[in-house]
PDB file of C-alpha atoms in Angstrom:
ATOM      1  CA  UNK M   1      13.145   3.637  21.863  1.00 82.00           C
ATOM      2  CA  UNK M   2       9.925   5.375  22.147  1.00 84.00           C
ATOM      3  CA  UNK M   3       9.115   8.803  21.376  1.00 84.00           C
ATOM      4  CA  UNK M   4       8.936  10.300  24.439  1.00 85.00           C
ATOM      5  CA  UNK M   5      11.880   8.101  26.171  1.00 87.00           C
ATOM      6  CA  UNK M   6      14.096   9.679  23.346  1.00 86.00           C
ATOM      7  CA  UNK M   7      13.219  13.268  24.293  1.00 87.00           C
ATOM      8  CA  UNK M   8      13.817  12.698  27.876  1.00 88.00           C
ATOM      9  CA  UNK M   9      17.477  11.479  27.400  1.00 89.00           C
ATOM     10  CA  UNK M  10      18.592  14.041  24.702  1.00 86.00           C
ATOM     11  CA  UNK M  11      15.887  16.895  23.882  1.00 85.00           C
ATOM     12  CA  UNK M  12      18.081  18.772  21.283  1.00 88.00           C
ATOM     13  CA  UNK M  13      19.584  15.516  19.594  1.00 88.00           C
ATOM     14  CA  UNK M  14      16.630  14.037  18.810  1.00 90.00           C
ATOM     15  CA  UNK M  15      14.687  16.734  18.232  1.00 88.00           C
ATOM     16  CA  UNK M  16      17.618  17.367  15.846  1.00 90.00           C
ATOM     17  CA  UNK M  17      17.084  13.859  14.156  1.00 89.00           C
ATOM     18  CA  UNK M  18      13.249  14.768  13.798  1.00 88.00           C
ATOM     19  CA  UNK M  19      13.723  17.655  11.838  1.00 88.00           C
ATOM     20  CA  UNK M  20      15.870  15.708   9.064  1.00 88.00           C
ATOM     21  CA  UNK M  21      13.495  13.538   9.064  1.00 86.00           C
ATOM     22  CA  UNK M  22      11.046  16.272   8.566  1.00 86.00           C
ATOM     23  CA  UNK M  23      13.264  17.581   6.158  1.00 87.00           C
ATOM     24  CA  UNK M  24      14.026  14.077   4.353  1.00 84.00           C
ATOM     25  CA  UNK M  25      10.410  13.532   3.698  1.00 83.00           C
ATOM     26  CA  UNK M  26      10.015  17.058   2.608  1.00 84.00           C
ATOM     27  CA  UNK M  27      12.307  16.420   0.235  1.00 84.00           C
ATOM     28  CA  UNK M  28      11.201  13.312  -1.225  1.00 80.00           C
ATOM     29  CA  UNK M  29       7.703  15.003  -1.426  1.00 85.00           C
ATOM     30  CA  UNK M  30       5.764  12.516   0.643  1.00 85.00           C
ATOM     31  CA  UNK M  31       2.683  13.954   1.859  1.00 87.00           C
ATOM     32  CA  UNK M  32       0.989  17.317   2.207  1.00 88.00           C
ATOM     33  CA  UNK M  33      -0.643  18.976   4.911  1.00 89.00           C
ATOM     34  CA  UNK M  34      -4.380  20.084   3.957  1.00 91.00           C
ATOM     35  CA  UNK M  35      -7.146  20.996   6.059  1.00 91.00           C
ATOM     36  CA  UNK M  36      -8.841  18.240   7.931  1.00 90.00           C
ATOM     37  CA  UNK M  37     -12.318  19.536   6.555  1.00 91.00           C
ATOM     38  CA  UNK M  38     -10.983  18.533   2.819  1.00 91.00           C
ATOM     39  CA  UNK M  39     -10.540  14.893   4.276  1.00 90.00           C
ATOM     40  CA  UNK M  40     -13.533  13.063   2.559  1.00 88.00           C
ATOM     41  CA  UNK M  41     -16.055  11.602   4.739  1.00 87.00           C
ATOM     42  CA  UNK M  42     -15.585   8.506   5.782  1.00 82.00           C
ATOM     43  CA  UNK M  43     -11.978   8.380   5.339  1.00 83.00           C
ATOM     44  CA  UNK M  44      -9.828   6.596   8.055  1.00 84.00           C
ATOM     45  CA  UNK M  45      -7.218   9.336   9.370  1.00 87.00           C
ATOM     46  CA  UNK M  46      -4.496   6.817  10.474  1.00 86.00           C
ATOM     47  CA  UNK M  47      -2.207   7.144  13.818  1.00 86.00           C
ATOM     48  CA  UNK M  48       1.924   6.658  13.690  1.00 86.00           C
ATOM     49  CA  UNK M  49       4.736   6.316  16.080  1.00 85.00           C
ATOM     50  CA  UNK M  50       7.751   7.629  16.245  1.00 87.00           C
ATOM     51  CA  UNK M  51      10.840   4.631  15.930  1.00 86.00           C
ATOM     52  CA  UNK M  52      13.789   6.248  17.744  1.00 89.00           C
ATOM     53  CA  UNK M  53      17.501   4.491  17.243  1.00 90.00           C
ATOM     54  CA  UNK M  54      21.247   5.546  18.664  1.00 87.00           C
ATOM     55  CA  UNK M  55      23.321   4.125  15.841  1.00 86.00           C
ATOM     56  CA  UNK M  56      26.276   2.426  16.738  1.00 86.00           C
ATOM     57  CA  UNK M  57      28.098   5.079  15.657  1.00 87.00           C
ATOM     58  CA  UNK M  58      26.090   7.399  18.158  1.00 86.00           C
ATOM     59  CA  UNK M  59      24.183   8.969  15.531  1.00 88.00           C
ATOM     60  CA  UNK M  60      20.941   9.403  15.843  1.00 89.00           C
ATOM     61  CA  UNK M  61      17.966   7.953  13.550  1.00 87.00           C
ATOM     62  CA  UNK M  62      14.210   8.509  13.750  1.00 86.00           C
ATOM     63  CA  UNK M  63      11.310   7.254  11.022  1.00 84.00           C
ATOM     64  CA  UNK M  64       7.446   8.067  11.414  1.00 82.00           C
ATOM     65  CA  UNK M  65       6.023   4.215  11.573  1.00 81.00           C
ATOM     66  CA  UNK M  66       2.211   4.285  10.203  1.00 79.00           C
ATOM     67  CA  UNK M  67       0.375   2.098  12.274  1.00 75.00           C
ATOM     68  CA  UNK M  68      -0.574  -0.402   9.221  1.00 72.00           C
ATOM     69  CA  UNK M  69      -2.670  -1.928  11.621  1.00 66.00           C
ATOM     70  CA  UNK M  70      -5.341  -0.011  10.978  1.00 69.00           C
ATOM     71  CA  UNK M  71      -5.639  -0.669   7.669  1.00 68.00           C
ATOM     72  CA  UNK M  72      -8.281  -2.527   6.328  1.00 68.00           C
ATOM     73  CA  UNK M  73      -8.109  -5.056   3.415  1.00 69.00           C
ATOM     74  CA  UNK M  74     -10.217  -3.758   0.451  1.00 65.00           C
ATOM     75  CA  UNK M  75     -10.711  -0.196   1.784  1.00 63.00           C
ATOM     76  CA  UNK M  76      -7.295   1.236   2.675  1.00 60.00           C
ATOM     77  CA  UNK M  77      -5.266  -1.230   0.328  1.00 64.00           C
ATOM     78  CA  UNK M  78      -5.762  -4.004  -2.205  1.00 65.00           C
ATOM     79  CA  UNK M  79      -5.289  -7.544  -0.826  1.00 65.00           C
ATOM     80  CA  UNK M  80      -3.197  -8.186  -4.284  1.00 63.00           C
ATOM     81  CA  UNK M  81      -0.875  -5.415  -3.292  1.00 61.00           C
ATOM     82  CA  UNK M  82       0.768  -6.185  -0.253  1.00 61.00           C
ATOM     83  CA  UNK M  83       3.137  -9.259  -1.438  1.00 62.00           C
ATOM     84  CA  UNK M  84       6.581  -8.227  -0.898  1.00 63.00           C
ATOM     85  CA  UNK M  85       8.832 -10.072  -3.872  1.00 65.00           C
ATOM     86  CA  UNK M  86      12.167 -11.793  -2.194  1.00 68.00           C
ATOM     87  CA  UNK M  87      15.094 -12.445  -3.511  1.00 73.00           C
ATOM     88  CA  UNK M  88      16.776 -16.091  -3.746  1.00 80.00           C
ATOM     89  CA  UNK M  89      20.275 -17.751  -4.353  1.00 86.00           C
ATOM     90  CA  UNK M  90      20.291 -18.124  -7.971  1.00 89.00           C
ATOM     91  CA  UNK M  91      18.925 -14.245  -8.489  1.00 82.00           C
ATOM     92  CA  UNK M  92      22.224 -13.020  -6.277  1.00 80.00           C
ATOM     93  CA  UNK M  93      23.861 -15.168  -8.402  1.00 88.00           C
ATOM     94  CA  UNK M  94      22.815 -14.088 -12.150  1.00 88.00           C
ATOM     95  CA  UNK M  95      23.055 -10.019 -10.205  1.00 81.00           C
ATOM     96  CA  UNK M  96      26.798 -10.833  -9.623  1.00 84.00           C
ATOM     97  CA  UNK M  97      27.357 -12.723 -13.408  1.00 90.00           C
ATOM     98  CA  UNK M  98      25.966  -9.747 -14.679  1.00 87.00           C
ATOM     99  CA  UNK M  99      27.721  -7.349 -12.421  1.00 84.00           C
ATOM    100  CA  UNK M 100      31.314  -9.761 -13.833  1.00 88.00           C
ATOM    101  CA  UNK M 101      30.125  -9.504 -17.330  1.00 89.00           C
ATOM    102  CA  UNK M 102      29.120  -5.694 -17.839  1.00 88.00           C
ATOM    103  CA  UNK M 103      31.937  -4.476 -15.474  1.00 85.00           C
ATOM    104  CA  UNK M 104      29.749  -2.912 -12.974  1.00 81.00           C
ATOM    105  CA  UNK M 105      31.283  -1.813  -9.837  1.00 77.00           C
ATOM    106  CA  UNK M 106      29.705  -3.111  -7.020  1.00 68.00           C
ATOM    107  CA  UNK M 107      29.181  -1.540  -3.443  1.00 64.00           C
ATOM    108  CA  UNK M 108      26.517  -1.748  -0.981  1.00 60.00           C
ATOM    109  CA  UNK M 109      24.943   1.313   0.307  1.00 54.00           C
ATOM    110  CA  UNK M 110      22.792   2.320   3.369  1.00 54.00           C
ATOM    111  CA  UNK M 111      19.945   4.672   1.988  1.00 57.00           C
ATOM    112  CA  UNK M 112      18.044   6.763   4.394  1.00 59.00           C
ATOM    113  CA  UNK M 113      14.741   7.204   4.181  1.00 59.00           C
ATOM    114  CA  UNK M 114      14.435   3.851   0.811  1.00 61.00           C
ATOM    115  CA  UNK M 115      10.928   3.033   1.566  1.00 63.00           C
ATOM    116  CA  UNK M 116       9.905   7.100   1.236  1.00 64.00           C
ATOM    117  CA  UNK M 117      10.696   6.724  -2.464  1.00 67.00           C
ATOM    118  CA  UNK M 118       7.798   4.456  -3.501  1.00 71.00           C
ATOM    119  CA  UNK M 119       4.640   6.080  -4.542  1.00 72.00           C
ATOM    120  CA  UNK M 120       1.278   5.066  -3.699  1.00 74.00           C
ATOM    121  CA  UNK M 121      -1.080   4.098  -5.883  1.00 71.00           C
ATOM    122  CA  UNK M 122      -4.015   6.599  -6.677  1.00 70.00           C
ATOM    123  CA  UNK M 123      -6.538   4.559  -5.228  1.00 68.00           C
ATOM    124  CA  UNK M 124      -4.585   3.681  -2.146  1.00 69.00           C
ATOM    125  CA  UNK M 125      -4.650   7.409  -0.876  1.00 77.00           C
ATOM    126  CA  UNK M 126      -3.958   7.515   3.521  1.00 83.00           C
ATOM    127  CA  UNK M 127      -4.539  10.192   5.511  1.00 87.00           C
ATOM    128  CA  UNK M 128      -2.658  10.367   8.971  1.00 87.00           C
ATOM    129  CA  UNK M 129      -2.586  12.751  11.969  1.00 88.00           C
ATOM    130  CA  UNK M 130       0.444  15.109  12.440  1.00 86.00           C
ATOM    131  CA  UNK M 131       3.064  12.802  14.516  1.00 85.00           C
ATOM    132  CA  UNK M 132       3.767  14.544  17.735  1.00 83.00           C
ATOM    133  CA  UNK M 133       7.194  16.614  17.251  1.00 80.00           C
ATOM    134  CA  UNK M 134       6.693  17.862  14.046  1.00 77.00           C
ATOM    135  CA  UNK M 135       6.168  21.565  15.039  1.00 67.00           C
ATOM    136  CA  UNK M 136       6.409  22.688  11.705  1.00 67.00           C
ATOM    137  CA  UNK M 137       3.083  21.077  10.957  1.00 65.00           C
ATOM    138  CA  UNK M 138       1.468  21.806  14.764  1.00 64.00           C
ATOM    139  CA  UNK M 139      -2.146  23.032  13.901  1.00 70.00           C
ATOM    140  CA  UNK M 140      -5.074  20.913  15.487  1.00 77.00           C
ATOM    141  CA  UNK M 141      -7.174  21.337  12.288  1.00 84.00           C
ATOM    142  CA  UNK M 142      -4.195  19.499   9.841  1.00 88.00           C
ATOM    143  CA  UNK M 143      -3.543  16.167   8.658  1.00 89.00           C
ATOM    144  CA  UNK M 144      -1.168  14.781   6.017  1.00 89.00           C
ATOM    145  CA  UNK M 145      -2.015  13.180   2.659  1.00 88.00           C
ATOM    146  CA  UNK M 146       0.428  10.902   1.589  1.00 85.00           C
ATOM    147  CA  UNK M 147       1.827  10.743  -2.210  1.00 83.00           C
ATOM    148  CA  UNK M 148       4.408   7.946  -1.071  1.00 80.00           C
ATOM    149  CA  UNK M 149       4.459   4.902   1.201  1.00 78.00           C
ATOM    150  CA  UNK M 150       5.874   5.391   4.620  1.00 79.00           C
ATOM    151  CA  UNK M 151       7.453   2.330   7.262  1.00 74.00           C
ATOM    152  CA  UNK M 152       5.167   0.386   8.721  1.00 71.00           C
ATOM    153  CA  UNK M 153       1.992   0.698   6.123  1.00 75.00           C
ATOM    154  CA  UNK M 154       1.183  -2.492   3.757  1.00 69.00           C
ATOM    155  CA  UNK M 155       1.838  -0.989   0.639  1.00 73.00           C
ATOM    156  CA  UNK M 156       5.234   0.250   2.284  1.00 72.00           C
ATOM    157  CA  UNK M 157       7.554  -2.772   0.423  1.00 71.00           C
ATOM    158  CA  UNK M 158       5.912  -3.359  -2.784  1.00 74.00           C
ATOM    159  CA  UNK M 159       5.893   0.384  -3.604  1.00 76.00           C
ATOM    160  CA  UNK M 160       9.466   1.046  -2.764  1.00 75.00           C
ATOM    161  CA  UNK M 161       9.727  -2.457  -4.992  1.00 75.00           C
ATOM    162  CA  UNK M 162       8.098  -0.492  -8.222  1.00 78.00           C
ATOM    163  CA  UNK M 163      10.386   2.197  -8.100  1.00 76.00           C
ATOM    164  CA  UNK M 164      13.557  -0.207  -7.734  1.00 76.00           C
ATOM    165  CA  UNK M 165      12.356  -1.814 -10.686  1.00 77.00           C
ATOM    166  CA  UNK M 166      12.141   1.514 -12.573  1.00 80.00           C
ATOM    167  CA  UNK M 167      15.750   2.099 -11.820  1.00 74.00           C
ATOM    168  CA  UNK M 168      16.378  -1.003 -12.971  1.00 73.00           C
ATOM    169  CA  UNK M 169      14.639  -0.718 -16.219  1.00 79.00           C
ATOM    170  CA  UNK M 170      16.600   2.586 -17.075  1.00 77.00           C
ATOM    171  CA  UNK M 171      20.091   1.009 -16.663  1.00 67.00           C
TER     172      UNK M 171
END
């Protein structure tokens, strides 16, 4: 559901849902807002959308989509550093061997906001205008500079990917 549609059926619930998403993102320290004068020249300020969800459960769900679209292959992002890894039969496999073997308990877990945990890369800085509904952030003169990936951008999967391999790494 778009933006707008979402507002129209249930102003205070979803703006409700946008505000812990605000906060979420907050939290994980994803971007800051800076002047848009201290964007460098040149720089492509990117656009997003808002991807609005009733749960099954009734609940609520928005995430800020970057329009990774826009991005351009050897100036937003390296062409290297989109692959997504996937996983395959025999990996699930040797994950639930080990699991046996070390006496893990297993469970599977819905994590809000995953891809928010990956960081970018320093080179792979991205600019993007203030999504409409995020009042805390309202000026005309402000965009956000993002410190982690966000849905929808290339780097998005591979950088949530590095930090699931750092957990992995400290077990």
């Amino acid at each position: 559901m778009k933006y707008n549609e979402a507002m129209n059926t249930d102003h205070n619930g979803w703006a409700k849902a946008v505000e812990e998403e605000h906060d979420r993102m907050a939290k994980n320290s994803v971007w800051m807002s800076i002047k848009l004068s201290a964007v460098p020249n040149g720089a492509k300020i990117f656009t997003s959308t808002w991807a609005c969800k009733l749960k099954s459960n009734r609940k609520k769900r928005v995430c800020i989509n970057g329009h990774g679209y826009e991005q351009i292959d050897g100036i937003h992002y390296d062409g290297t550093s989109i692959h997504t890894p996937v996983i395959n039969k025999v990996s699930v496999r040797i994950m639930v061997v080990l699991a046996l073997m070390a006496d893990w308990i297993g469970r599977v877990n819905n994590v809000k906001g995953v891809f928010l945990k990956g960081e970018l890369e320093e080179d792979d800085k991205m600019y993007m205008w203030v999504p409409q509904g995020l009042k805390k952030l309202n000026a005309k003169d402000v965009v956000l500079l993002f410190f982690n990936a966000i849905y929808g951008t290339k780097q998005s999967a591979l950088a949530f990917w590095r930090e699931l391999l750092k957990c992995m790494k400290d077990m």
